[in-house]
mmCIF file with all atom_site columns, C-alpha atoms in Angstrom:
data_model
loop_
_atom_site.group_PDB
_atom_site.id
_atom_site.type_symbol
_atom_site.label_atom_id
_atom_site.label_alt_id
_atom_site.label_comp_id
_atom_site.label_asym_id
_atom_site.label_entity_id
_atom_site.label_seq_id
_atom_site.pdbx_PDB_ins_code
_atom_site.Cartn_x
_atom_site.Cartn_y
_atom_site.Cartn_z
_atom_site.occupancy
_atom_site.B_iso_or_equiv
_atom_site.pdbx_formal_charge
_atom_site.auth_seq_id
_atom_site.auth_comp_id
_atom_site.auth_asym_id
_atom_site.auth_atom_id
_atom_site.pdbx_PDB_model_num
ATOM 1  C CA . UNK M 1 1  ? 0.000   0.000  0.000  1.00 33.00 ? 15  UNK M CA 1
ATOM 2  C CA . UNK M 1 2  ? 1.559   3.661  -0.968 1.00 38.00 ? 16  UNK M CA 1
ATOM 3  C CA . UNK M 1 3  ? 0.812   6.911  0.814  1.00 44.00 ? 17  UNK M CA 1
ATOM 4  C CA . UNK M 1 4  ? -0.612  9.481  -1.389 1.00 49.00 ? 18  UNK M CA 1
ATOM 5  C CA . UNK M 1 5  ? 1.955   11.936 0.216  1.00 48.00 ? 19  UNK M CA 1
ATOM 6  C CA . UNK M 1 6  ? 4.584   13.217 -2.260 1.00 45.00 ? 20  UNK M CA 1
ATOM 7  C CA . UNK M 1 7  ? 8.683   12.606 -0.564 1.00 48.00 ? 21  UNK M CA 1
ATOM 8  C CA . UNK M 1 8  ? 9.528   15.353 1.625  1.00 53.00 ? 22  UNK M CA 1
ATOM 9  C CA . UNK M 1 9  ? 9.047   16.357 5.098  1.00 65.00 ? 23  UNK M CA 1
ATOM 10 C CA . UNK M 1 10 ? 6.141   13.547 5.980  1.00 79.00 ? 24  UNK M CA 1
ATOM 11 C CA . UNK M 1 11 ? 5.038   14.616 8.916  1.00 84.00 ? 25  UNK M CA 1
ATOM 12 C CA . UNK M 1 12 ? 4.702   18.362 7.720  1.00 90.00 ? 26  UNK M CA 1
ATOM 13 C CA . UNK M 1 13 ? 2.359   17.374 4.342  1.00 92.00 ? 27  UNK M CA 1
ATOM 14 C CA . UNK M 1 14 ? 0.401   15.038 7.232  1.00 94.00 ? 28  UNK M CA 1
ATOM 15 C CA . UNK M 1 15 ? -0.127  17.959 9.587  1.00 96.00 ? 29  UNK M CA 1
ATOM 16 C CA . UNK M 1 16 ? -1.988  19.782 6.314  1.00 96.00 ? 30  UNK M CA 1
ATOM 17 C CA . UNK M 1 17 ? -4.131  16.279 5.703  1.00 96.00 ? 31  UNK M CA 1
ATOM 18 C CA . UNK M 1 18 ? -4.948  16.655 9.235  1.00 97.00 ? 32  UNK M CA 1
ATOM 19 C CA . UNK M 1 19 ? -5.550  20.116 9.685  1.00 97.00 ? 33  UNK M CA 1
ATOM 20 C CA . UNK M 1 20 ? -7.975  20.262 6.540  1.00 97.00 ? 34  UNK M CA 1
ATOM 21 C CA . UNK M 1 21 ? -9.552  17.236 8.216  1.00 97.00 ? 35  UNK M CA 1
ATOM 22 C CA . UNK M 1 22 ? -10.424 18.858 11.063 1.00 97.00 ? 36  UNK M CA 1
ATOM 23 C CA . UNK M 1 23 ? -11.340 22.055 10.026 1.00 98.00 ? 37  UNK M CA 1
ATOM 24 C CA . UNK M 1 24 ? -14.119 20.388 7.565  1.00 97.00 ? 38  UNK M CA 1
ATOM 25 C CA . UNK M 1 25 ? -15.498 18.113 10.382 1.00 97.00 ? 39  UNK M CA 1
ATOM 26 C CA . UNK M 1 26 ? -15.582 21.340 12.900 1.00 97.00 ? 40  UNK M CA 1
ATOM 27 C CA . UNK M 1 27 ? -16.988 24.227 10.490 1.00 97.00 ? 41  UNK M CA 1
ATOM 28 C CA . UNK M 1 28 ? -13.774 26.003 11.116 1.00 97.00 ? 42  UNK M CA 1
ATOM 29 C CA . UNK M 1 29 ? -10.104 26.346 11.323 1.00 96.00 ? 43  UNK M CA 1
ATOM 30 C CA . UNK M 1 30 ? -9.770  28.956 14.179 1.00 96.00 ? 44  UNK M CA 1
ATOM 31 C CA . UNK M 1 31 ? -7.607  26.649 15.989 1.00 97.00 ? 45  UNK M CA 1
ATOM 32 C CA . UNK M 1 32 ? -3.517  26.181 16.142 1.00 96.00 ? 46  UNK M CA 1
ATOM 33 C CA . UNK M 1 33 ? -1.914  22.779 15.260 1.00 96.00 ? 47  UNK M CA 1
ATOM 34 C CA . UNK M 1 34 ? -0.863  21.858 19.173 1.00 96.00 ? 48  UNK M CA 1
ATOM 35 C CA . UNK M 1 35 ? -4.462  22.855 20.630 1.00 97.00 ? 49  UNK M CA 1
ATOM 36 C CA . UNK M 1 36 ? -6.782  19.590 21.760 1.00 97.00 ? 50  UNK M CA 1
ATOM 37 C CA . UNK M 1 37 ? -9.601  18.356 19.683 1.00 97.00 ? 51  UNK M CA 1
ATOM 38 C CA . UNK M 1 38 ? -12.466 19.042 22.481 1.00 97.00 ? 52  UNK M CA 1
ATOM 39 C CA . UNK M 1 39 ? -11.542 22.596 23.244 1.00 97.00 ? 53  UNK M CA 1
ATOM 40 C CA . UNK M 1 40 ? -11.535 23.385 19.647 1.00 97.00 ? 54  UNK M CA 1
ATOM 41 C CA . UNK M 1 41 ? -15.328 21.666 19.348 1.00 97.00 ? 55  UNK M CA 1
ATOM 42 C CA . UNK M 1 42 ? -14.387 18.606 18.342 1.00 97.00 ? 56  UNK M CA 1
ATOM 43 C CA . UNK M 1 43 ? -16.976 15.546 19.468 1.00 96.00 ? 57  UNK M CA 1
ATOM 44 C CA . UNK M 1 44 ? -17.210 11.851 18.713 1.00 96.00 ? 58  UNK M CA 1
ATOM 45 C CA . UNK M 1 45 ? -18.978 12.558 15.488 1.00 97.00 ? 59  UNK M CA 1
ATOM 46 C CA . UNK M 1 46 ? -16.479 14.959 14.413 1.00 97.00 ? 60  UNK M CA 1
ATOM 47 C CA . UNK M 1 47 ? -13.692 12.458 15.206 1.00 98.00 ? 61  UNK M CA 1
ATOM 48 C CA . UNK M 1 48 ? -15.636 9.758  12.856 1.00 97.00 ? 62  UNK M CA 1
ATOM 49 C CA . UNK M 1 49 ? -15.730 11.748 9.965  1.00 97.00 ? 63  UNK M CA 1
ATOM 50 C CA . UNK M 1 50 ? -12.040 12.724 10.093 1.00 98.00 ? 64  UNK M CA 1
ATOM 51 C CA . UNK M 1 51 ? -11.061 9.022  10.946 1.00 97.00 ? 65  UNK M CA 1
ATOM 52 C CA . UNK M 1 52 ? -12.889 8.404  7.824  1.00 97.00 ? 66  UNK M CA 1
ATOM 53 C CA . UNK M 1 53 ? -11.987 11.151 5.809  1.00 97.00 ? 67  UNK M CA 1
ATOM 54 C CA . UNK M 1 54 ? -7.635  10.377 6.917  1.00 96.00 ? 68  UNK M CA 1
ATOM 55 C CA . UNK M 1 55 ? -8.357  6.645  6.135  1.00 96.00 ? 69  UNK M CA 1
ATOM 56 C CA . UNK M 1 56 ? -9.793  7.363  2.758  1.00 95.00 ? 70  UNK M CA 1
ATOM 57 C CA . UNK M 1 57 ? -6.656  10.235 2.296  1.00 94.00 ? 71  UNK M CA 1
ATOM 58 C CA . UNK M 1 58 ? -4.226  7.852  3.373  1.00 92.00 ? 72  UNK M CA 1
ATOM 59 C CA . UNK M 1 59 ? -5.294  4.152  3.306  1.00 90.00 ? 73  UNK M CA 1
ATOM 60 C CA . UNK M 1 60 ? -4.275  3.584  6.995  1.00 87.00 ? 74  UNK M CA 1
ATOM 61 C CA . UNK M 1 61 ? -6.292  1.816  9.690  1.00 89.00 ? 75  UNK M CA 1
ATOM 62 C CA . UNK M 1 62 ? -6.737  5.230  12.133 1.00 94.00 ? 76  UNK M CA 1
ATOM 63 C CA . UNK M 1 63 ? -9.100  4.736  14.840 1.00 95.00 ? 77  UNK M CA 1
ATOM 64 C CA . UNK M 1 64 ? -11.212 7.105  16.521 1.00 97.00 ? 78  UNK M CA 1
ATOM 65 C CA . UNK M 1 65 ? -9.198  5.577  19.698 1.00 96.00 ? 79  UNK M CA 1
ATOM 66 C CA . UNK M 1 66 ? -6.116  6.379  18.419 1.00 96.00 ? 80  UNK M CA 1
ATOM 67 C CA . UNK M 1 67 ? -7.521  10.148 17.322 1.00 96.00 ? 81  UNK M CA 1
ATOM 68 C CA . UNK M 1 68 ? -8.497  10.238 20.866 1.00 96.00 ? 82  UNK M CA 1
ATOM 69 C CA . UNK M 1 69 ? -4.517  9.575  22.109 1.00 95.00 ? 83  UNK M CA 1
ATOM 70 C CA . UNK M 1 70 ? -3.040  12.215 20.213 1.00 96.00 ? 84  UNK M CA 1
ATOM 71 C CA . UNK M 1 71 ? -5.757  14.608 20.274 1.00 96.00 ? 85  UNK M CA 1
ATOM 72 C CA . UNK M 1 72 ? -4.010  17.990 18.564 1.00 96.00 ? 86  UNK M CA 1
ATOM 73 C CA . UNK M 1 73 ? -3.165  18.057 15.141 1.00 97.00 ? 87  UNK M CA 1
ATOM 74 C CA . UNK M 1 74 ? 0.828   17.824 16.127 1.00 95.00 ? 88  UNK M CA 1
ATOM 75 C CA . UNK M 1 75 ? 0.398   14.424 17.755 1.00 95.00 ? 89  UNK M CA 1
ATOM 76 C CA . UNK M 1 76 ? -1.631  12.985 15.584 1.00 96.00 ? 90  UNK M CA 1
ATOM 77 C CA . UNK M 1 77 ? 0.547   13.912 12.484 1.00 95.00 ? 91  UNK M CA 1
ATOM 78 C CA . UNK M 1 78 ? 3.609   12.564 14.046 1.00 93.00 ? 92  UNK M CA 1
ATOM 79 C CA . UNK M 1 79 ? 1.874   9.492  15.217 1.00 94.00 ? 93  UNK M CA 1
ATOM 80 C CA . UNK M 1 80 ? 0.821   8.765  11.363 1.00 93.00 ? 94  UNK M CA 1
ATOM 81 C CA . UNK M 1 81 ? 4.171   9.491  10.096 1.00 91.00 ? 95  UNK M CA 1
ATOM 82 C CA . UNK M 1 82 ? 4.915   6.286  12.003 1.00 88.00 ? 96  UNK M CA 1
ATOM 83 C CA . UNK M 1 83 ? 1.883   3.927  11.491 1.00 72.00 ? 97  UNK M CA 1
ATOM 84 C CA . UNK M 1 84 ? 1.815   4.865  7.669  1.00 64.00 ? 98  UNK M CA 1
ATOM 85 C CA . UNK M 1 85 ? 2.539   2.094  5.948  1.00 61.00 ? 99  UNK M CA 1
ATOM 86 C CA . UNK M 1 86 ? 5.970   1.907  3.939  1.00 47.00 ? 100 UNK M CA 1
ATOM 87 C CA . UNK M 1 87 ? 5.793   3.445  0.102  1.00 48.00 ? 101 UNK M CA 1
ATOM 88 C CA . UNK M 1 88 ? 8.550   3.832  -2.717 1.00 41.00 ? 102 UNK M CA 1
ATOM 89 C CA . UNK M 1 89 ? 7.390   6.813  -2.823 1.00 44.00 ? 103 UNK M CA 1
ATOM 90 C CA . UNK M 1 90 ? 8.976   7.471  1.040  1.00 40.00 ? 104 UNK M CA 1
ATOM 91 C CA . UNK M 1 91 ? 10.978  4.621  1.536  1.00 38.00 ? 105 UNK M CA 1
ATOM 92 C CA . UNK M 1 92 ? 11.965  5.710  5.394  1.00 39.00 ? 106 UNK M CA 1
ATOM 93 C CA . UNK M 1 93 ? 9.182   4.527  7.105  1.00 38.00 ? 107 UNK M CA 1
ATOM 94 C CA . UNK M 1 94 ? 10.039  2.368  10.422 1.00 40.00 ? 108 UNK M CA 1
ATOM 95 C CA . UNK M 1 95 ? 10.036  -1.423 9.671  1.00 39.00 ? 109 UNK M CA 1
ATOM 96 C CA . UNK M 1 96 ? 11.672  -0.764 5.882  1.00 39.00 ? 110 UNK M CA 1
ATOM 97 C CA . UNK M 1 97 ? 14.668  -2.364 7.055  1.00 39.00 ? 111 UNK M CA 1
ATOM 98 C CA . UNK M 1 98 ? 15.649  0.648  8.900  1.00 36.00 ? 112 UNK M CA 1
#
């Protein structure tokens, strides 16, 4: 399975996936990239439909449970940058041989 990230700073080009995510599922983007997902607004429904929307962006298994564990936009970029699959695309994810 390949990302559909272009090479470059991953976690960076994720932060922007996730950002976008959220600011469609909460009806704005008045928020910063470190501040947590319920003081922005965000609610289980809101956390489905960006699951759903990174999974179909990304073709990883996210969980709302794991949205829940890295709740700002920072975490949960850096925590994808590792659980993304490897791509020859990338080629530097963990588990490549690395």
């Amino acid at each position: 399975m390949t990302s559909a990230l272009p090479p470059g700073d991953t976690t960076s080009e994720l932060a922007l996936l996730v950002r976008t995510a959220w600011a469609e599922s909460l009806g704005h983007d008045d928020f910063h990239d470190d501040e947590n997902f319920f003081v922005v607004g965000g609610h289980s429904m809101c956390a489905v439909r960006i699951v759903r929307t990174l999974k179909q962006e990304l073709g990883t298994s996210l969980t709302v449970r794991q949205l829940f564990a890295h709740p700002t936009v920072s975490e949960l970029a850096a925590f994808l940058a590792g659980a993304l699959p490897v791509s020859d695309d990338l080629g530097t994810r963990a588990g490549a041989g690395a």
